[in-house]
Coordinates of C-alpha atoms in Angstrom, one line a residue:
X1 CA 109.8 124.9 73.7
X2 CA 111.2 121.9 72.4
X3 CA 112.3 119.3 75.4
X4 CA 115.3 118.1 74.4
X5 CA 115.0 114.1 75.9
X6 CA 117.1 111.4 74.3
X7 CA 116.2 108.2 76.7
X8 CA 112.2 108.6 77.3
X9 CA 110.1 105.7 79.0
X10 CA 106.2 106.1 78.1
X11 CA 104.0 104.5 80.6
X12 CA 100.0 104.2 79.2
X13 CA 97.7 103.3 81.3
X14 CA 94.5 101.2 80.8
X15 CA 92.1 103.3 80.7
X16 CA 93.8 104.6 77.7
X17 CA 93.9 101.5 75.5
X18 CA 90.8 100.6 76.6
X19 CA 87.0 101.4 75.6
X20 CA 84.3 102.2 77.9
X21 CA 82.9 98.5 77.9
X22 CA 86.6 97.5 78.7
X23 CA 87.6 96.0 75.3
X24 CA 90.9 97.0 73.8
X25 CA 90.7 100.4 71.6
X26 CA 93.0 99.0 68.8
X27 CA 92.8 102.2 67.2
X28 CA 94.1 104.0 69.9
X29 CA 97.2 100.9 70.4
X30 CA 98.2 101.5 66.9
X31 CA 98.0 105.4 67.3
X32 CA 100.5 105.1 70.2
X33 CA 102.6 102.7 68.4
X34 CA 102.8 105.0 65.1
X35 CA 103.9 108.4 68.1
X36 CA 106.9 106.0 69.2
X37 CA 108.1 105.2 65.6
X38 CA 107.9 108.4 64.8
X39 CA 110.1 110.2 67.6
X40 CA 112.2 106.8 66.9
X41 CA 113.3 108.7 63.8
X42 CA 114.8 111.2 66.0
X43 CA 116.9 109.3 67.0
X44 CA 115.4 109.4 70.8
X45 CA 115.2 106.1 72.6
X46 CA 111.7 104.6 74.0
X47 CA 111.0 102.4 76.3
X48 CA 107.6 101.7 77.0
X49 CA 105.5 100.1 80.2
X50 CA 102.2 99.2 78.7
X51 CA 99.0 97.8 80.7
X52 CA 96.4 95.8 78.8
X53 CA 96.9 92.3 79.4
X54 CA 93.7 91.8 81.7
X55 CA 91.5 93.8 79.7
X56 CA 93.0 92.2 76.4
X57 CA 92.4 88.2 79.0
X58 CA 88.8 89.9 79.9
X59 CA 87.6 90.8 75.8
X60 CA 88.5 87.1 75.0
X61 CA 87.1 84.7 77.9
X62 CA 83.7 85.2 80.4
X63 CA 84.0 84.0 83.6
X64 CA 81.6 83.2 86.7
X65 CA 81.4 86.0 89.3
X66 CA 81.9 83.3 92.0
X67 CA 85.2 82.9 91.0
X68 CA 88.1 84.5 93.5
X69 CA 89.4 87.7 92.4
X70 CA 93.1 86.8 92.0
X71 CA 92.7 83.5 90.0
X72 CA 90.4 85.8 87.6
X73 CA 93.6 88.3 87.5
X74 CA 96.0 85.6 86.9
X75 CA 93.3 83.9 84.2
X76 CA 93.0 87.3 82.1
X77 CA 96.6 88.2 82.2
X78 CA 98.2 85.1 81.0
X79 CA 95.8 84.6 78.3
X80 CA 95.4 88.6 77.7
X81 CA 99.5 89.1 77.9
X82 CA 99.8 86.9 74.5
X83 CA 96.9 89.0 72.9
X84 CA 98.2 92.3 73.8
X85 CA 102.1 91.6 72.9
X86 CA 101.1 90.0 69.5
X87 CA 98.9 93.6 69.3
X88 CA 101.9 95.0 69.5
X89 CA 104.4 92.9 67.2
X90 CA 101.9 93.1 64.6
X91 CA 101.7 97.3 64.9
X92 CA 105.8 97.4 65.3
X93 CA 106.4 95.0 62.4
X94 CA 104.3 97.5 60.3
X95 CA 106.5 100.5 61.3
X96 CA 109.6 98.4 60.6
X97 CA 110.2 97.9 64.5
X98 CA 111.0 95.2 66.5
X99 CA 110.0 95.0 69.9
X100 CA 110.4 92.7 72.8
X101 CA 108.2 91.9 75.6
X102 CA 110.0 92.2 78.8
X103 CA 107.3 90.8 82.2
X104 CA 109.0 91.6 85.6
X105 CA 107.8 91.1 89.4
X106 CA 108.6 93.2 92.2
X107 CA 111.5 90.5 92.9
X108 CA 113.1 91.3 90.3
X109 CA 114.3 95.0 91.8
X110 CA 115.4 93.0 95.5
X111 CA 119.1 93.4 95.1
X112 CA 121.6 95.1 93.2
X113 CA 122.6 91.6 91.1
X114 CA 119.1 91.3 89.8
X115 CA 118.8 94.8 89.1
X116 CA 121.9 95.1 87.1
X117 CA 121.4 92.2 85.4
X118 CA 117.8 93.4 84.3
X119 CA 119.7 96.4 83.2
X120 CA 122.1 94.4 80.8
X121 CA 118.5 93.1 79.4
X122 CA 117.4 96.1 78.7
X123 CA 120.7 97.8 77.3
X124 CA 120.8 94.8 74.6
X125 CA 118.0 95.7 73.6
X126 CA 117.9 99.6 72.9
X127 CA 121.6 98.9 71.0
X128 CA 119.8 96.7 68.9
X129 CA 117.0 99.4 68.5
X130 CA 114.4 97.2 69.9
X131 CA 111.5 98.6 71.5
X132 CA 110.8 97.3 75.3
X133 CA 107.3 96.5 75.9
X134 CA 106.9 96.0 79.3
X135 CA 104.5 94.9 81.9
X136 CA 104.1 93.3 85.5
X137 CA 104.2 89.6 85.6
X138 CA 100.3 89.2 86.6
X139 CA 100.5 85.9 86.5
X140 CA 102.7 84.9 89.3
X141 CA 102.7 88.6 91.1
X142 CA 99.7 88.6 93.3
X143 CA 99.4 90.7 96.7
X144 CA 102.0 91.8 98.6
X145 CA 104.0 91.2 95.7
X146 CA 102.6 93.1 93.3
X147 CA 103.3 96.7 92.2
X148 CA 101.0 99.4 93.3
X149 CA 100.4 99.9 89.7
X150 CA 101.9 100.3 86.4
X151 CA 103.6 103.6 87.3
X152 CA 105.7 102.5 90.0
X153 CA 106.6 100.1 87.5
X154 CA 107.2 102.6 85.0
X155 CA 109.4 105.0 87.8
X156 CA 111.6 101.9 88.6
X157 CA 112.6 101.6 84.7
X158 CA 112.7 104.8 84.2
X159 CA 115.5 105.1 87.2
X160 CA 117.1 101.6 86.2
X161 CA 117.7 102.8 82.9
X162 CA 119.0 106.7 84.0
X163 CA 115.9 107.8 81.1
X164 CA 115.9 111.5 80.9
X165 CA 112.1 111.6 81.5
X166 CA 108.8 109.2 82.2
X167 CA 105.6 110.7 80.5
X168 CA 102.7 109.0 81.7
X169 CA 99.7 108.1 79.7
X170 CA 96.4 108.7 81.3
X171 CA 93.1 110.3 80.5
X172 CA 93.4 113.3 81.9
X173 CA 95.1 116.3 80.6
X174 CA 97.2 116.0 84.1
X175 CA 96.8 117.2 87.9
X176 CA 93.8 119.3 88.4
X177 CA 93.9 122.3 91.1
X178 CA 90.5 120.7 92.2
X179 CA 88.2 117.9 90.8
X180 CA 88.5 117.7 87.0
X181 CA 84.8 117.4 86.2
X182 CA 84.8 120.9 87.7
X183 CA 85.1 123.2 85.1
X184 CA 86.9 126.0 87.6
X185 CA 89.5 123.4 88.2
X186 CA 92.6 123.3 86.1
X187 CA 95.5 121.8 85.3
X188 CA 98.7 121.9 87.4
X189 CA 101.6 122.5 84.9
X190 CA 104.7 122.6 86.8
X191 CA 105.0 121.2 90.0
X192 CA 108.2 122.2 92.2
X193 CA 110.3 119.9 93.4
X194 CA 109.5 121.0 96.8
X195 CA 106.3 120.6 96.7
X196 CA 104.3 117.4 98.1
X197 CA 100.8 118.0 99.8
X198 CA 99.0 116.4 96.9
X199 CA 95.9 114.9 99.2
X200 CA 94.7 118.3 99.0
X201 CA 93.0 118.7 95.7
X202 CA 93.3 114.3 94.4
X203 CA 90.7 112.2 95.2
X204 CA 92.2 108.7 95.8
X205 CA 89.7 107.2 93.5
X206 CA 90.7 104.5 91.3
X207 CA 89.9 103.6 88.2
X208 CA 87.7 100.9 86.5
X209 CA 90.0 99.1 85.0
X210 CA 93.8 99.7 86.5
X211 CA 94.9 99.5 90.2
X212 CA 96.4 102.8 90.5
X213 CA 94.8 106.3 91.2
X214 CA 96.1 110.1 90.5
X215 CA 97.9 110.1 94.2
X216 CA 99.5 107.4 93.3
X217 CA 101.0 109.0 89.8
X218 CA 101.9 112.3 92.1
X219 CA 103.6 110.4 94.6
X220 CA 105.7 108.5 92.4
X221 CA 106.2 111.3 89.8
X222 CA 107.3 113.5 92.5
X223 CA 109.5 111.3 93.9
X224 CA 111.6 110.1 90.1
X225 CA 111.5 113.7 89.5
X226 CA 113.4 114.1 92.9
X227 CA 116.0 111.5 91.0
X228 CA 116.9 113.6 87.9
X229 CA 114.5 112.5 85.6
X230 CA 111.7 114.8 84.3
X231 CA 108.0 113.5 84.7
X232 CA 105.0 114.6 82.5
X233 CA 101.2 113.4 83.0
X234 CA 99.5 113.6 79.6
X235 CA 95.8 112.8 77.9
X236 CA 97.1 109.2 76.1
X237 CA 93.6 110.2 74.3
X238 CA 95.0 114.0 72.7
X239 CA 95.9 113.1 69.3
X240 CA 99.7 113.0 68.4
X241 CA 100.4 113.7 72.5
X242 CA 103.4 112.8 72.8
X243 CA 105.2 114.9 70.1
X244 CA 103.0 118.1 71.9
X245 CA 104.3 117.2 75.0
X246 CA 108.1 117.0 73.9
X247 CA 107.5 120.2 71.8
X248 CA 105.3 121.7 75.0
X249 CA 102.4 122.1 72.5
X250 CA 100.0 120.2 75.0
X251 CA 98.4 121.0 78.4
X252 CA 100.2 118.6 80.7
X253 CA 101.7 118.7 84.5
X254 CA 105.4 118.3 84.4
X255 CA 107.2 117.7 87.6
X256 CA 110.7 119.3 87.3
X257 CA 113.5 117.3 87.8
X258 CA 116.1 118.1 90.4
X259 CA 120.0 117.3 89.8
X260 CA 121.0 113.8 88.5
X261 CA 121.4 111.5 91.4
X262 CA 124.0 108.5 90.4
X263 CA 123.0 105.3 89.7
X264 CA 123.6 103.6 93.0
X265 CA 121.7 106.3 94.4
X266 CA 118.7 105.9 92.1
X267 CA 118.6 102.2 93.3
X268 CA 118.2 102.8 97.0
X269 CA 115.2 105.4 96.3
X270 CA 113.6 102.2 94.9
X271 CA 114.4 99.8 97.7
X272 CA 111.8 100.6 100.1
X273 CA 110.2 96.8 99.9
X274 CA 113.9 95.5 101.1
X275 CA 114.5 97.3 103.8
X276 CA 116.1 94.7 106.6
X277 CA 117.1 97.7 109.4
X278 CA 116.2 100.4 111.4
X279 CA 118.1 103.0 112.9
X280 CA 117.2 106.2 114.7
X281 CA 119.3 109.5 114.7
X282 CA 119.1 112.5 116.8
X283 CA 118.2 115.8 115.7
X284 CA 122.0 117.0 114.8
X285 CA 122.4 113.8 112.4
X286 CA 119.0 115.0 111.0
X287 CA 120.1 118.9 110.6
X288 CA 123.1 117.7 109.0
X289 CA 121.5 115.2 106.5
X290 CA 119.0 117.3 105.4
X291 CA 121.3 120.2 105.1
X292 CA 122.6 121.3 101.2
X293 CA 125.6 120.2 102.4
X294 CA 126.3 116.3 101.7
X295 CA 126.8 114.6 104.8
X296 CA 127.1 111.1 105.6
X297 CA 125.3 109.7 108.8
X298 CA 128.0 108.8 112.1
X299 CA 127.6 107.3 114.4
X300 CA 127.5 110.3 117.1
X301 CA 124.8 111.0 115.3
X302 CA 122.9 107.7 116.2
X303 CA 120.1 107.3 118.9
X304 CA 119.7 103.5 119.0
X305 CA 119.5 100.1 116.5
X306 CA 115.3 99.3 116.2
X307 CA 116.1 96.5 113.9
X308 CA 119.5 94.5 112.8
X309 CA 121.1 94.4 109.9
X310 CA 124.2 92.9 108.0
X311 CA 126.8 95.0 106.4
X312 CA 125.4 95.8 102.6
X313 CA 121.9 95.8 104.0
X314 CA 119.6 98.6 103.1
X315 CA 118.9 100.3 106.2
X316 CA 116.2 103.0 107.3
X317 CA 116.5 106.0 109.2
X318 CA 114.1 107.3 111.5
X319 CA 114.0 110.5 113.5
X320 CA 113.1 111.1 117.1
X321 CA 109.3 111.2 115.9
X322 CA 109.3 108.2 114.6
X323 CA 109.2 110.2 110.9
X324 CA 111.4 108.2 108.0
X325 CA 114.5 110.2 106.8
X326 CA 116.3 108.5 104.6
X327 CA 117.4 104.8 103.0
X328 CA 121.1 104.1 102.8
X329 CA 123.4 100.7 102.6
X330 CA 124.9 99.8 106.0
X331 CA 129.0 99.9 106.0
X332 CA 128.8 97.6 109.0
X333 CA 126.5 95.5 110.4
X334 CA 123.9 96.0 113.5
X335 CA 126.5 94.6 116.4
X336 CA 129.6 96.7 115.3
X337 CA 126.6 99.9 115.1
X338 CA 125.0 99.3 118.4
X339 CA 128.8 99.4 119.7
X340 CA 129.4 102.6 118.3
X341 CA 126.3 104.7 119.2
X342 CA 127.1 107.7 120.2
X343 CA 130.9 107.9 119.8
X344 CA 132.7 110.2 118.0
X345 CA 135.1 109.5 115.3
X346 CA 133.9 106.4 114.0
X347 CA 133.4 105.3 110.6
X348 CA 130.5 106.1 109.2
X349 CA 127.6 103.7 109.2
X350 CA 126.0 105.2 105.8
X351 CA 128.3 107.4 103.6
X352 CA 126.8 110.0 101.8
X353 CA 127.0 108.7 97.9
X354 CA 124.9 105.7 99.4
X355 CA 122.5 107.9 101.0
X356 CA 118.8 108.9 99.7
X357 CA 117.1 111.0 101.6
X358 CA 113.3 110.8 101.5
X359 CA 112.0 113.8 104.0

């Protein structure tokens, strides 16, 4: 089974280009580096989101204990960032490959403007056949403003840039039916679209050295799938994975991806963090919005305004419960909705191509 992806966005994880002690695997860097030129040559594109630059900051500087935790962050990653991209220009050069380093903050997805214009970034760059290496701005992205992890990183570049699939990097062989030390449990290779319970059978464990845990890959994985775009969770450790994975030569968990959703579309999934209003809609709206048939929300369909918003906002909608239905972009603002709750034969408040549904 050969997986026939032309955009791909590889996301590897630190606990794959690290050692046990936490000091870069440089064997393992260059490994990954000599995959990407190779499916290069097939004229498929790669993007990759790579972690590293505290455990590269960590190998080269000691620090006291006492110090606080978010200075130490900020300390490693700026001096480890240099370390790791120079890692990586030197492995590139030697497969006759440029690549670029490319260090984004959770600001940088806020509105459409930035977003575009980080896709014009990007664009320039795979034309030129550059290689994207990319990575959170540690440095001046601390709390709040921080990514979960790497791999909601890697699902917002993966959307951004309309990739056919994201294969993630970690080091396991993928989503276990149970705990993976258990040698009953196995691997999870296709995961529906529909489905979503994954508490069940993941601890929410994290790992030594990144932020992020298995939840937090299903969860995301499950929700770019949702978008169009295929998403595999690989061993980064299997020798020569990624070729097995695009050849399906590899145990791996592959969510399936359901239809394409537009660009526009792929944007709002994203724009959780900007959310400015809150609307709720009664259990009709909700029938029809969740229906197979597209629908765009009305404002007979309206309850109430929770929380105002301007036209072009990103709004939420809530259901009678309280439970989260959807994002969408408001076509009017909060005063001209509050007048129309209710009525029939209004313009709708969210039409239907600027609609994602998340329930």
């Amino acid at each position: 089974m050969d997986l026939n992806y032309k955009r791909i966005v590889i996301k590897v994880g630190s606990n794959v280009l690290t050692q046990a002690n936490g000091l870069p695997d440089l064997h393992r860097i260059e490994h990954l580096v000599e995959q990407i030129a190779a499916i290069k040559k097939q004229n498929i594109e790669i993007i990759l989101v790579s972690s590293g630059a505290v455990a590269f900051g960590r190998s080269l500087l000691s620090v006291s204990d006492k110090c606080d935790a978010v200075a130490t962050r900020q300390l490693f990653a700026s001096i480890g960032q240099v370390k790791l991209i120079n890692t990586y220009s030197d492995l590139f050069k030697k497969q006759n490959l440029v690549c670029a380093q490319v260090l984004v903050t959770k600001e940088d997805f806020r509105d459409r403007l930035h977003y575009l214009n980080m896709k014009n970034c990007f664009d320039i760059l795979i034309q030129h056949n550059v290689v994207p290496v990319i990575n959170e701005n540690d440095v001046i992205s601390v709390t709040e403003l921080m990514f979960t992890d790497n791999d909601e990183l890697a699902g917002l570049i993966a959307s951004l840039l309309n990739a056919d699939a994201l294969i993630i990097l970690s080091n396991v062989d993928g989503i276990f039916n149970g705990d993976p030390k258990n040698p009953d449990s196995k691997v999870i290779e296709n995961i529906d679209p529909d489905f979503n319970n994954f508490s069940e059978f993941i601890s929410a464990k994290k790992s030594q050295f990144g932020r992020g845990g298995m939840i937090t890959k299903s969860n995301m994985a499950h929700k770019i799938s949702g978008l169009g775009i295929a998403v595999h969770i690989a061993n980064g450790k299997t020798e020569n994975v990624i070729a097995k994975v695009l050849k399906g030569k590899v145990i791996n968990t592959r969510f399936a991806p359901q239809k394409i959703a537009s660009g526009k579309k792929k944007w709002i999934a994203n724009s959780e963090n900007y959310v400015t209003g809150v609307v709720r809609i009664n259990d009709g709206a909700k029938l029809a919005l969740t229906s197979s048939k597209a629908s765009s929300l009305l404002p007979v369909g309206l309850i109430g305004i929770e929380k105002d918003f301007k036209k072009g906002d990103i709004i939420r909608l809530i259901d009678q419960d309280n439970l989260a239905i959807g994002l969408g972009i408001a076509e009017y603002n909060s005063e001209k909705a509050k007048e129309r709750v209710g009525l029939k034969k209004q313009k709708a408040l969210v039409h239907y191509d600027y609609l994602f549904l998340t329930h």
